[in-house]
Short mmCIF file of C-alpha atoms in Angstrom, two decimals:
data_model
loop_
_atom_site.label_atom_id
_atom_site.label_comp_id
_atom_site.label_asym_id
_atom_site.label_seq_id
_atom_site.Cartn_x
_atom_site.Cartn_y
_atom_site.Cartn_z
CA MET A 1 -0.03 -0.01 0.13
CA GLU A 2 1.28 3.33 -0.94
CA GLN A 3 2.28 6.39 2.04
CA LYS A 4 -0.87 8.23 2.50
CA LYS A 5 0.18 11.55 1.18
CA TYR A 6 -3.20 13.67 1.17
CA ILE A 7 -6.54 14.73 3.30
CA LEU A 8 -9.58 15.58 0.93
CA ALA A 9 -11.76 17.97 2.22
CA LEU A 10 -14.98 18.53 0.89
CA ASP A 11 -17.09 22.49 1.79
CA GLN A 12 -20.13 22.39 1.29
CA GLY A 13 -21.60 25.72 1.09
CA THR A 14 -25.08 28.07 0.41
CA THR A 15 -24.25 28.45 -3.19
CA SER A 16 -21.87 26.21 -4.28
CA SER A 17 -19.37 22.81 -3.33
CA ARG A 18 -16.25 22.84 -3.06
CA ALA A 19 -13.35 19.66 -3.32
CA ILE A 20 -9.75 20.35 -1.70
CA ILE A 21 -6.71 18.49 -1.28
CA PHE A 22 -4.05 19.39 1.15
CA ASN A 23 -0.72 17.58 2.18
CA GLN A 24 0.93 16.94 5.46
CA HIS A 25 1.99 20.82 5.25
CA ALA A 26 -1.20 22.03 5.19
CA GLN A 27 -0.87 22.99 1.28
CA LYS A 28 -3.47 23.78 -1.19
CA VAL A 29 -2.76 20.75 -3.96
CA ALA A 30 -5.74 20.95 -6.12
CA SER A 31 -9.70 22.42 -6.26
CA GLY A 32 -12.68 22.11 -7.52
CA GLN A 33 -15.39 24.21 -7.32
CA ARG A 34 -19.56 23.75 -8.62
CA GLU A 35 -22.02 25.97 -7.99
CA PHE A 36 -25.89 24.85 -7.96
CA THR A 37 -29.29 26.75 -7.81
CA GLN A 38 -31.02 28.43 -5.75
CA TYR A 39 -34.47 27.99 -5.10
CA PHE A 40 -37.19 31.35 -3.68
CA PRO A 41 -40.81 29.52 -3.79
CA GLN A 42 -41.86 32.63 -2.12
CA PRO A 43 -40.64 35.83 -0.95
CA GLY A 44 -38.28 35.03 2.01
CA TRP A 45 -38.03 31.04 1.39
CA VAL A 46 -34.72 29.82 0.09
CA GLU A 47 -34.82 26.19 -1.02
CA HIS A 48 -31.91 23.70 -2.58
CA ASP A 49 -32.55 20.87 -4.16
CA ALA A 50 -30.54 18.20 -2.15
CA GLU A 51 -29.82 15.54 -4.89
CA GLU A 52 -28.57 18.21 -7.14
CA LEU A 53 -26.35 19.23 -3.97
CA PHE A 54 -25.07 16.03 -3.60
CA LEU A 55 -24.35 15.24 -7.09
CA GLY A 56 -22.18 18.61 -7.80
CA GLN A 57 -20.26 17.95 -4.69
CA LEU A 58 -19.60 14.01 -5.53
CA THR A 59 -18.59 15.24 -9.41
CA VAL A 60 -16.43 18.74 -8.13
CA MET A 61 -14.83 15.58 -5.80
CA GLN A 62 -14.13 13.08 -8.48
CA GLU A 63 -13.05 16.10 -10.59
CA THR A 64 -10.38 17.73 -8.19
CA VAL A 65 -8.99 13.81 -7.61
CA ARG A 66 -8.44 13.65 -11.04
CA GLN A 67 -7.07 17.21 -11.47
CA ALA A 68 -4.81 16.17 -8.60
CA LYS A 69 -3.47 12.98 -10.56
CA VAL A 70 -3.22 11.27 -7.13
CA ASN A 71 -3.55 7.71 -6.80
CA THR A 72 -6.65 7.69 -4.52
CA ASP A 73 -4.68 5.43 -2.14
CA GLN A 74 -2.87 7.70 -1.24
CA ILE A 75 -5.67 9.89 0.58
CA ALA A 76 -5.64 9.18 4.26
CA ALA A 77 -9.18 10.57 4.99
CA ILE A 78 -11.89 12.62 3.67
CA GLY A 79 -13.08 15.61 5.84
CA ILE A 80 -16.71 17.65 5.02
CA THR A 81 -17.63 20.70 6.42
CA ASN A 82 -20.58 22.39 5.49
CA GLN A 83 -23.48 25.31 5.67
CA ARG A 84 -25.02 25.12 9.18
CA GLU A 85 -28.49 24.81 10.33
CA THR A 86 -30.22 23.90 6.30
CA VAL A 87 -32.28 20.64 7.08
CA VAL A 88 -33.02 17.67 4.38
CA LEU A 89 -35.95 15.01 5.08
CA TRP A 90 -35.57 11.74 3.23
CA GLU A 91 -37.22 8.12 2.92
CA LYS A 92 -35.14 5.54 4.79
CA ALA A 93 -36.02 3.26 2.18
CA THR A 94 -35.33 4.66 -1.02
CA GLY A 95 -32.87 7.93 -0.51
CA LYS A 96 -35.34 9.72 -2.30
CA PRO A 97 -36.12 13.37 -0.37
CA VAL A 98 -39.70 14.05 0.42
CA TYR A 99 -39.35 17.49 0.46
CA HIS A 100 -36.17 20.53 -1.15
CA ALA A 101 -33.85 21.16 1.79
CA ILE A 102 -34.79 23.97 3.62
CA VAL A 103 -31.67 26.37 3.81
CA TRP A 104 -30.03 28.38 6.95
CA GLN A 105 -31.59 31.42 5.49
CA CYS A 106 -34.87 31.18 5.15
CA ARG A 107 -37.60 33.03 6.96
CA ARG A 108 -41.01 31.00 6.54
CA THR A 109 -40.83 29.44 10.23
CA ALA A 110 -40.30 33.24 11.55
CA ASP A 111 -43.83 32.85 13.29
CA MET A 112 -42.93 29.58 14.96
CA ALA A 113 -39.95 30.83 16.75
CA GLU A 114 -41.85 34.33 17.61
CA GLU A 115 -44.77 31.69 19.09
CA LEU A 116 -42.12 29.96 21.19
CA ILE A 117 -40.91 33.29 22.48
CA ALA A 118 -44.40 34.47 23.27
CA SER A 119 -45.31 31.31 25.02
CA GLY A 120 -42.23 31.67 27.60
CA LYS A 121 -39.81 29.01 25.85
CA SER A 122 -36.92 31.45 25.33
CA LYS A 123 -35.03 30.77 28.36
CA MET A 124 -35.40 27.12 27.97
CA ILE A 125 -34.98 26.66 24.77
CA GLN A 126 -31.41 28.99 25.66
CA GLU A 127 -30.16 27.58 28.67
CA LYS A 128 -30.49 23.49 27.02
CA THR A 129 -28.89 24.82 23.72
CA GLY A 130 -27.08 28.27 23.89
CA LEU A 131 -29.18 29.15 21.00
CA ILE A 132 -32.56 31.74 21.02
CA PRO A 133 -35.51 30.52 19.41
CA ASP A 134 -35.12 31.70 15.52
CA ALA A 135 -36.14 30.50 12.04
CA TYR A 136 -32.59 30.30 11.51
CA PHE A 137 -31.53 27.07 13.33
CA SER A 138 -32.83 23.59 12.05
CA GLY A 139 -35.59 22.18 14.65
CA THR A 140 -38.56 25.02 13.07
CA LYS A 141 -37.49 23.76 9.71
CA ILE A 142 -37.62 20.28 9.88
CA LYS A 143 -41.31 20.92 12.13
CA TRP A 144 -42.40 22.57 9.03
CA ILE A 145 -41.79 19.59 6.80
CA LEU A 146 -43.22 17.43 8.83
CA ASP A 147 -46.32 19.23 9.17
CA ASN A 148 -46.80 20.99 5.29
CA VAL A 149 -45.89 17.46 3.57
CA PRO A 150 -48.65 15.20 3.39
CA GLY A 151 -48.14 12.29 5.41
CA ILE A 152 -44.68 12.62 5.96
CA LYS A 153 -45.24 12.75 9.97
CA ALA A 154 -46.86 9.63 10.51
CA ARG A 155 -44.08 7.88 8.37
CA ALA A 156 -41.71 9.34 10.23
CA LYS A 157 -43.00 8.13 13.66
CA LYS A 158 -42.40 5.07 12.08
CA GLY A 159 -39.30 4.94 11.51
CA GLU A 160 -39.31 5.39 7.45
CA ILE A 161 -38.00 8.75 7.81
CA LEU A 162 -34.27 10.22 7.82
CA ALA A 163 -33.42 13.96 8.87
CA GLY A 164 -30.13 15.97 9.08
CA THR A 165 -28.21 18.44 8.07
CA ILE A 166 -26.08 18.60 4.78
CA ASP A 167 -23.16 16.67 6.79
CA THR A 168 -25.58 14.28 7.61
CA TRP A 169 -27.00 14.11 4.39
CA LEU A 170 -23.68 13.66 2.63
CA VAL A 171 -22.43 10.86 4.79
CA TRP A 172 -25.59 8.84 4.16
CA LYS A 173 -25.11 9.32 0.44
CA LEU A 174 -21.73 8.81 0.28
CA THR A 175 -21.41 5.71 2.46
CA GLY A 176 -24.16 4.46 -0.19
CA GLY A 177 -27.04 4.77 2.68
CA LYS A 178 -25.19 3.29 5.28
CA VAL A 179 -24.15 5.70 8.10
CA HIS A 180 -26.62 8.25 9.84
CA ILE A 181 -24.75 10.18 11.72
CA THR A 182 -23.94 14.11 12.61
CA ASP A 183 -21.27 15.81 15.22
CA THR A 184 -21.61 17.80 17.76
CA THR A 185 -21.27 21.42 16.25
CA ASN A 186 -23.95 20.45 13.87
CA ALA A 187 -26.60 19.19 16.31
CA SER A 188 -25.74 22.33 18.21
CA ARG A 189 -26.92 24.50 15.72
CA THR A 190 -30.41 22.63 15.51
CA MET A 191 -32.16 23.93 18.77
CA LEU A 192 -33.13 20.17 19.88
CA PHE A 193 -29.45 19.13 21.15
CA ASN A 194 -28.65 19.68 24.23
CA ILE A 195 -25.30 20.84 24.43
CA HIS A 196 -24.52 19.70 28.45
CA THR A 197 -25.77 16.00 28.15
CA LEU A 198 -24.71 15.80 24.47
CA GLU A 199 -27.52 14.24 23.42
CA TRP A 200 -31.20 15.25 21.68
CA ASP A 201 -33.54 16.95 24.24
CA ALA A 202 -37.17 15.06 24.67
CA ASP A 203 -38.21 18.53 25.93
CA LEU A 204 -37.44 20.02 23.30
CA LEU A 205 -38.29 17.03 20.47
CA LYS A 206 -41.72 16.61 22.65
CA MET A 207 -42.11 20.87 21.90
CA LEU A 208 -41.87 20.60 18.59
CA ASP A 209 -43.92 16.97 17.80
CA ILE A 210 -40.25 15.92 16.20
CA PRO A 211 -39.72 12.42 16.51
CA LYS A 212 -36.64 11.14 17.78
CA CYS A 213 -35.87 8.68 15.52
CA ILE A 214 -35.53 10.19 12.31
CA LEU A 215 -32.59 12.27 13.82
CA PRO A 216 -28.62 10.96 13.08
CA GLU A 217 -26.55 9.47 16.07
CA VAL A 218 -24.13 12.37 17.16
CA LYS A 219 -20.34 11.60 16.88
CA ASP A 220 -17.53 13.49 17.67
CA SER A 221 -16.32 16.07 14.81
CA ALA A 222 -12.87 14.47 14.53
CA CYS A 223 -14.10 10.73 13.87
CA VAL A 224 -13.95 7.80 11.35
CA TYR A 225 -17.43 7.63 10.44
CA GLY A 226 -17.61 4.90 7.68
CA THR A 227 -16.12 4.81 4.18
CA THR A 228 -17.55 5.51 0.94
CA ASP A 229 -19.28 3.36 -1.39
CA LYS A 230 -16.64 2.44 -4.15
CA GLU A 231 -20.45 2.15 -6.25
CA VAL A 232 -21.15 5.81 -5.63
CA CYS A 233 -17.55 7.30 -5.28
CA GLY A 234 -15.35 5.30 -7.50
CA PHE A 235 -13.10 4.42 -4.48
CA GLU A 236 -12.99 3.43 -0.94
CA VAL A 237 -11.18 6.50 1.54
CA PRO A 238 -12.62 6.76 5.51
CA ILE A 239 -14.83 9.74 6.13
CA ALA A 240 -13.31 10.83 9.38
CA SER A 241 -14.96 14.38 9.68
CA CYS A 242 -17.40 16.32 10.06
CA ILE A 243 -17.92 19.68 11.25
CA GLY A 244 -20.16 23.51 10.52
CA ASP A 245 -18.16 26.00 8.34
CA GLN A 246 -17.61 28.28 11.54
CA GLN A 247 -16.21 25.66 13.43
CA ALA A 248 -14.15 24.73 11.24
CA ALA A 249 -13.13 27.77 10.37
CA LEU A 250 -11.75 27.76 14.15
CA PHE A 251 -10.25 25.19 14.11
CA GLY A 252 -8.48 25.59 11.05
CA GLN A 253 -7.34 28.69 12.41
CA GLY A 254 -5.62 26.43 15.42
CA CYS A 255 -7.58 28.02 18.07
CA PHE A 256 -7.24 25.85 20.40
CA SER A 257 -7.00 27.32 23.87
CA LYS A 258 -9.18 29.41 25.42
CA GLY A 259 -9.69 33.30 24.56
CA SER A 260 -8.51 32.03 21.13
CA VAL A 261 -10.74 34.19 18.54
CA LYS A 262 -11.16 33.73 14.85
CA THR A 263 -13.13 36.36 12.46
CA THR A 264 -14.44 34.91 9.16
CA TYR A 265 -14.89 38.01 6.75
CA GLY A 266 -17.67 36.79 4.08
CA THR A 267 -20.82 38.25 3.28
CA GLY A 268 -21.47 38.50 6.61
CA CYS A 269 -18.74 38.85 9.22
CA PHE A 270 -18.85 35.47 11.97
CA MET A 271 -16.69 35.48 15.15
CA LEU A 272 -16.19 32.96 17.47
CA MET A 273 -14.24 32.56 20.57
CA ASN A 274 -13.09 29.13 22.13
CA ILE A 275 -14.58 29.86 25.92
CA GLY A 276 -13.21 26.19 26.66
CA SER A 277 -14.60 23.04 28.44
CA LYS A 278 -17.59 24.59 30.44
CA PRO A 279 -20.35 26.40 28.11
CA ILE A 280 -21.35 30.36 29.14
CA ILE A 281 -25.01 31.34 28.41
CA SER A 282 -24.39 34.63 26.87
CA LYS A 283 -25.70 38.00 28.61
CA ASN A 284 -24.78 40.25 25.61
CA ASN A 285 -26.87 38.35 22.93
CA LEU A 286 -24.49 36.21 21.60
CA LEU A 287 -24.84 32.38 21.03
CA THR A 288 -23.02 29.57 22.75
CA THR A 289 -22.30 26.90 20.39
CA ILE A 290 -19.61 24.07 21.04
CA ALA A 291 -16.39 24.41 18.83
CA PHE A 292 -15.32 21.21 18.43
CA SER A 293 -15.35 17.46 20.17
CA ILE A 294 -12.58 15.30 19.75
CA ASN A 295 -11.74 11.79 21.72
CA GLY A 296 -14.77 12.80 23.71
CA LYS A 297 -13.55 16.15 24.80
CA VAL A 298 -16.08 19.03 24.14
CA GLN A 299 -15.08 22.89 23.31
CA TYR A 300 -17.41 25.35 23.48
CA ALA A 301 -17.50 28.73 21.90
CA LEU A 302 -19.58 32.01 21.75
CA GLU A 303 -20.85 33.21 18.47
CA GLY A 304 -21.27 36.52 17.15
CA SER A 305 -22.78 37.34 13.88
CA VAL A 306 -23.13 40.11 11.27
CA PHE A 307 -25.29 40.41 8.90
CA MET A 308 -23.61 43.03 6.08
CA GLY A 309 -19.72 42.34 5.58
CA GLY A 310 -18.23 41.96 2.06
CA ALA A 311 -21.68 42.07 1.21
CA THR A 312 -21.52 45.93 2.23
CA ILE A 313 -18.60 46.65 -0.45
CA LYS A 314 -21.07 44.52 -3.17
CA TRP A 315 -23.00 47.46 -2.54
CA LEU A 316 -20.75 50.25 -3.13
CA ARG A 317 -20.20 48.46 -6.47
CA ASP A 318 -23.58 47.21 -7.49
CA GLU A 319 -25.88 49.82 -6.21
CA LEU A 320 -24.06 52.87 -5.67
CA GLY A 321 -21.85 52.06 -9.12
CA ILE A 322 -19.22 53.69 -6.88
CA ILE A 323 -16.87 50.86 -7.69
CA ARG A 324 -16.32 48.61 -9.94
CA THR A 325 -14.24 46.14 -7.93
CA ALA A 326 -13.55 45.43 -4.92
CA HIS A 327 -10.22 46.70 -4.79
CA GLU A 328 -10.88 49.91 -6.30
CA CYS A 329 -12.45 50.26 -2.60
CA ASP A 330 -9.72 49.16 -0.83
CA LEU A 331 -7.62 51.85 -3.18
CA LEU A 332 -9.90 54.73 -2.26
CA ALA A 333 -10.64 54.29 1.50
CA GLU A 334 -6.34 54.53 1.70
CA SER A 335 -5.86 57.40 -0.58
CA VAL A 336 -7.63 59.46 2.24
CA PRO A 337 -6.76 59.50 6.05
CA ASP A 338 -9.62 59.28 7.09
CA SER A 339 -13.64 59.18 6.62
CA ASN A 340 -13.74 63.01 7.00
CA GLY A 341 -16.75 62.27 9.63
CA ALA A 342 -18.84 60.36 7.53
CA ILE A 343 -20.25 57.20 9.24
CA LEU A 344 -21.88 54.40 7.54
CA VAL A 345 -24.53 51.59 9.53
CA PRO A 346 -25.23 48.75 6.99
CA ALA A 347 -28.35 47.65 8.65
CA PHE A 348 -29.45 47.03 5.54
CA THR A 349 -31.43 43.70 6.89
CA GLY A 350 -31.16 44.48 10.22
CA LEU A 351 -28.77 44.61 12.58
CA GLY A 352 -27.04 41.03 14.38
CA THR A 353 -25.52 41.03 17.12
CA PRO A 354 -25.24 41.90 19.51
CA TYR A 355 -28.60 44.23 18.39
CA TRP A 356 -30.98 41.86 16.97
CA ASP A 357 -32.80 44.70 15.54
CA PRO A 358 -34.60 43.18 12.51
CA TYR A 359 -36.47 46.86 11.90
CA ALA A 360 -33.03 48.26 12.15
CA ARG A 361 -31.80 50.27 8.32
CA GLY A 362 -28.97 51.44 6.64
CA VAL A 363 -27.90 54.71 7.63
CA LEU A 364 -25.28 57.05 6.26
CA ILE A 365 -24.71 60.36 8.71
CA GLY A 366 -22.19 62.93 9.49
CA LEU A 367 -21.72 64.75 5.73
CA THR A 368 -20.70 67.40 5.05
CA ARG A 369 -19.87 69.33 1.67
CA GLY A 370 -16.05 67.91 1.53
CA VAL A 371 -16.77 63.88 2.16
CA ASN A 372 -16.69 62.40 -1.68
CA LYS A 373 -16.83 59.04 -2.67
CA ALA A 374 -13.54 58.25 -1.09
CA HIS A 375 -14.22 59.08 2.29
CA VAL A 376 -17.73 57.09 1.59
CA CYS A 377 -15.25 53.68 0.59
CA ARG A 378 -13.37 54.48 3.94
CA ALA A 379 -16.46 54.51 5.93
CA THR A 380 -17.54 51.40 4.55
CA VAL A 381 -14.23 49.75 5.02
CA GLU A 382 -14.78 51.06 8.76
CA ALA A 383 -18.26 49.76 9.74
CA ILE A 384 -17.64 45.95 8.94
CA CYS A 385 -14.36 46.93 11.87
CA TYR A 386 -16.94 48.37 13.78
CA GLN A 387 -19.19 45.88 13.70
CA VAL A 388 -16.87 43.14 14.37
CA LYS A 389 -15.68 45.07 17.71
CA ASP A 390 -19.16 45.21 18.44
CA LEU A 391 -18.66 41.31 19.18
CA LEU A 392 -15.26 41.41 20.54
CA GLU A 393 -16.54 43.77 23.34
CA SER A 394 -19.79 41.49 24.09
CA MET A 395 -17.09 38.62 24.38
CA ARG A 396 -15.26 39.98 26.74
CA ALA A 397 -18.33 41.56 29.09
CA ASP A 398 -19.43 37.71 28.99
CA THR A 399 -16.33 36.11 29.24
CA GLY A 400 -14.07 38.32 31.07
CA LEU A 401 -11.04 36.35 29.08
CA HIS A 402 -8.03 39.16 28.05
CA ILE A 403 -7.86 38.39 24.60
CA LYS A 404 -4.12 38.49 23.01
CA GLU A 405 -5.17 38.55 18.90
CA VAL A 406 -7.79 37.62 16.48
CA LYS A 407 -7.19 35.59 13.95
CA VAL A 408 -8.96 36.54 10.11
CA ASP A 409 -9.71 34.60 7.22
CA GLY A 410 -12.51 35.14 4.43
CA GLY A 411 -12.73 36.64 1.22
CA ALA A 412 -12.62 40.26 2.55
CA SER A 413 -9.33 39.72 5.17
CA VAL A 414 -7.01 40.22 1.94
CA SER A 415 -7.63 44.17 2.23
CA ASN A 416 -4.95 45.55 4.29
CA VAL A 417 -6.88 49.50 5.13
CA MET A 418 -9.76 47.14 6.23
CA MET A 419 -7.26 44.55 8.56
CA GLN A 420 -5.16 47.78 9.75
CA PHE A 421 -7.78 49.57 10.87
CA GLN A 422 -9.60 46.74 12.34
CA SER A 423 -6.34 46.36 14.80
CA ASP A 424 -6.48 50.00 15.38
CA ILE A 425 -10.36 49.98 16.51
CA LEU A 426 -9.60 46.90 18.64
CA ALA A 427 -6.54 47.51 20.17
CA LYS A 428 -5.11 43.88 18.92
CA PRO A 429 -2.63 42.49 17.03
CA ILE A 430 -4.50 40.82 13.70
CA PHE A 431 -3.34 37.63 12.12
CA ARG A 432 -3.70 36.20 8.79
CA PRO A 433 -2.89 33.34 7.73
CA LYS A 434 -0.88 32.40 4.30
CA ASN A 435 -3.79 29.70 3.74
CA VAL A 436 -7.03 31.80 3.76
CA GLU A 437 -8.95 28.64 3.20
CA THR A 438 -9.36 27.81 6.34
CA THR A 439 -13.06 26.29 6.74
CA ALA A 440 -11.70 23.00 4.17
CA LEU A 441 -8.70 23.40 6.33
CA GLY A 442 -10.42 22.88 9.20
CA ALA A 443 -12.25 19.62 8.33
CA ALA A 444 -9.25 18.26 6.85
CA PHE A 445 -7.02 18.90 10.11
CA CYS A 446 -10.00 17.48 12.64
CA ALA A 447 -10.01 14.18 9.53
CA GLY A 448 -6.20 13.75 9.66
CA LEU A 449 -6.55 14.08 13.34
CA ALA A 450 -8.69 11.05 13.27
CA VAL A 451 -6.76 8.68 11.21
CA GLY A 452 -3.47 9.76 12.46
CA PHE A 453 -2.05 11.68 9.23
CA TRP A 454 -1.34 14.37 11.90
CA LYS A 455 0.07 13.47 15.20
CA ASP A 456 -1.69 16.01 17.68
CA LYS A 457 -2.95 19.31 17.63
CA GLU A 458 0.64 20.56 18.41
CA GLU A 459 1.75 18.98 14.71
CA ILE A 460 -1.33 21.15 13.32
CA LEU A 461 0.00 24.58 14.64
CA ASP A 462 3.28 23.91 13.28
CA VAL A 463 1.94 23.89 9.80
CA TRP A 464 -0.52 27.47 10.05
CA LYS A 465 1.13 29.72 8.86
CA VAL A 466 0.87 33.55 9.32
CA ASP A 467 1.16 35.71 6.40
CA LYS A 468 1.11 39.24 7.56
CA ILE A 469 0.32 40.35 11.14
CA PHE A 470 -1.34 43.99 11.54
CA THR A 471 -0.84 45.72 14.98
CA THR A 472 -2.59 49.36 16.59
CA GLU A 473 -1.32 52.10 15.08
CA MET A 474 -4.22 54.77 16.67
CA PRO A 475 -4.06 56.64 20.02
CA SER A 476 -6.49 55.46 22.22
CA SER A 477 -8.32 58.66 22.93
CA GLN A 478 -9.31 58.77 18.97
CA ARG A 479 -10.51 54.82 18.90
CA HIS A 480 -12.89 55.87 22.10
CA LYS A 481 -13.91 59.06 19.69
CA LEU A 482 -14.58 56.86 16.81
CA TYR A 483 -16.21 53.91 19.03
CA GLU A 484 -18.28 56.29 20.49
CA MET A 485 -19.25 58.41 16.83
CA TRP A 486 -20.57 54.81 15.65
CA LYS A 487 -22.45 53.36 18.71
CA LYS A 488 -24.44 57.19 18.28
CA ALA A 489 -25.09 56.39 14.38
CA VAL A 490 -26.01 52.75 15.76
CA GLU A 491 -28.66 54.67 17.80
CA ARG A 492 -30.21 56.80 14.74
CA SER A 493 -30.40 52.98 12.94
CA LYS A 494 -32.42 51.58 15.19
CA GLY A 495 -36.18 50.68 14.58
CA TRP A 496 -36.52 52.39 11.24
CA ALA A 497 -38.91 50.21 9.84
CA LYS A 498 -40.76 49.16 12.56
CA PRO A 499 -44.13 48.41 11.49
CA GLU A 500 -46.92 51.73 11.90
CA GLU A 501 -49.09 48.98 13.79
CA ALA A 502 -46.65 48.36 16.62
CA SER A 503 -45.64 52.25 16.52
CA THR A 504 -49.30 53.33 17.49
CA LYS A 505 -49.49 50.42 19.63
CA LYS A 506 -46.69 51.65 21.49
CA LYS A 507 -47.82 55.22 21.46
CA LYS A 508 -51.49 54.23 22.95
CA ALA A 509 -49.78 52.09 25.47
CA SER A 510 -47.39 54.91 26.40
CA ALA A 511 -50.83 57.25 26.07
CA LYS A 512 -53.26 54.94 28.04
CA ALA A 513 -50.03 54.81 31.37
CA VAL A 514 -50.12 59.18 31.10
CA THR A 515 -53.87 58.54 31.29
CA ASN A 516 -53.55 55.63 34.08
CA LYS A 517 -51.30 57.54 35.75
CA SER A 518 -53.14 61.27 35.37
CA ALA A 519 -56.19 59.62 36.28
CA THR A 520 -54.45 57.68 39.62
CA LYS A 521 -53.18 60.96 40.49
CA GLU A 522 -56.66 62.42 40.18
CA ASN A 523 -58.16 59.87 42.72
CA LYS A 524 -55.21 60.31 44.65
CA VAL A 525 -56.23 64.42 44.98
CA LYS A 526 -60.11 63.65 45.01
CA SER A 527 -59.62 61.03 48.27
CA SER A 528 -57.91 63.53 50.18
CA VAL A 529 -60.40 66.15 49.57
CA SER A 530 -63.10 63.93 50.35
CA LYS A 531 -60.28 62.99 53.56
CA THR A 532 -60.25 66.48 54.63
CA LYS A 533 -64.17 66.97 54.01
CA LYS A 534 -65.05 63.90 56.28
CA THR A 535 -62.14 65.39 58.71
CA GLU A 536 -64.09 69.00 58.98
CA VAL A 537 -67.22 67.86 59.08
CA ALA A 538 -66.01 65.26 62.05
CA LYS A 539 -64.86 68.17 63.89
CA THR A 540 -67.66 70.90 63.03
CA THR A 541 -70.59 67.80 64.98
CA LYS A 542 -67.96 67.48 67.95
CA ARG A 543 -68.20 71.09 68.32
CA LYS A 544 -71.75 71.47 67.80
CA ALA A 545 -72.08 68.25 70.52
CA GLY A 546 -69.83 70.37 72.86
CA LYS A 547 -72.46 73.18 72.69
#
């Protein structure tokens, strides 16, 4: 048998499926990518064809192996990372999906989540799962399919239907239907998994009327689950890791110790902090999630989400037309020393962590006649960094941990001007790695550990290489002043799109409160007057009696 020289990572994202082959030095040998169809059957609904998704991932995997010109006997293992929360239900006997995969972005179950909040379930859900009730997570999506596809709920209770996040679907298909598993990180995003007991929670399953028998077995993030089926894939290789994409990036950055932090700058920005072996339920609107689990040992993380990261630069290009490329935004931002007082709050789809305000809207404020497009570009770059600072401040408040540095990855992290300002506003060094494929690399690292391709985490840290370190150059007085201005601008953006009905109700409630307060005051006055009169009458009666 030939020496094992490679790890194959499958990176199944929201818009495309990728495959990357890494060598023992964590260097990319070959890669491939294939996009798939996005379905929007109604406003706010997002779906994927699970069969198309799998076939695309299978094809790109096979093409990448051929492109690399490696013998499959040399591939030590396959690692899988995936878009989280997206869920599929399929027939156990045939492997046929009963409905399209419902994507994490889909908002069709927002009313269901609001009902859970209104019924007082929020505290219980957060204490058990680390999450807040939201359509974002898998639980309500599973319930929707069970409730809305005819006959499926009855079949599910009989054990004829299987469910899972995309990692589960891929493993089941790649192994020819032999293995039905997920890992702790993906399970922790379903709103059905107890992150303390590490089990599917009976109370949560009952709450959403989901039969436990449809759910996969939960295993470690680094673990040999099974082997690819030769008839399906053309070769037999162990599948040795599953890990949600943001947790994979945390692992790929080598954030193995308590207090280590990574931020991914993609369409949005996701910051995760390793908080060690004990979960912390956030008091600052962060999510608590499982970071990874290896050899039965679990590490937890706090997570914060920014909705508009790199998408804000795309807005400058596609909607405003003031730049043609993302690099042009950098050039314009670098051409001026500051934003000339302009502050952009890119709340185009509301505000994420720590505000969670769906009614907030974008604000460009502080404009004077001297503000030009270069200043707007600078304000855009800075806005992304301010939002990341909001996340870090929340994490610091929740944990009290000293944060030494922040590791970064994702498409927008290539911007030097952005990373410099990020360091300035955080007052922390920013470490950008040479290999920014950290999501796929995290899956590869987990798989490699499971099969002994890499000996331990220390060896992984040895192969992780930094590209550039950005250090703080801004005076603290300037940093504080800028951040205070940012927070002031955020206040201007909050609640802008709140429905008139809600606003009217609030006004009526306020008016009613004032009326009640006035009535109470008037009653007190009447009572006082009445009491005085009674006293005077009593005195007069007493005097008369005395005479």
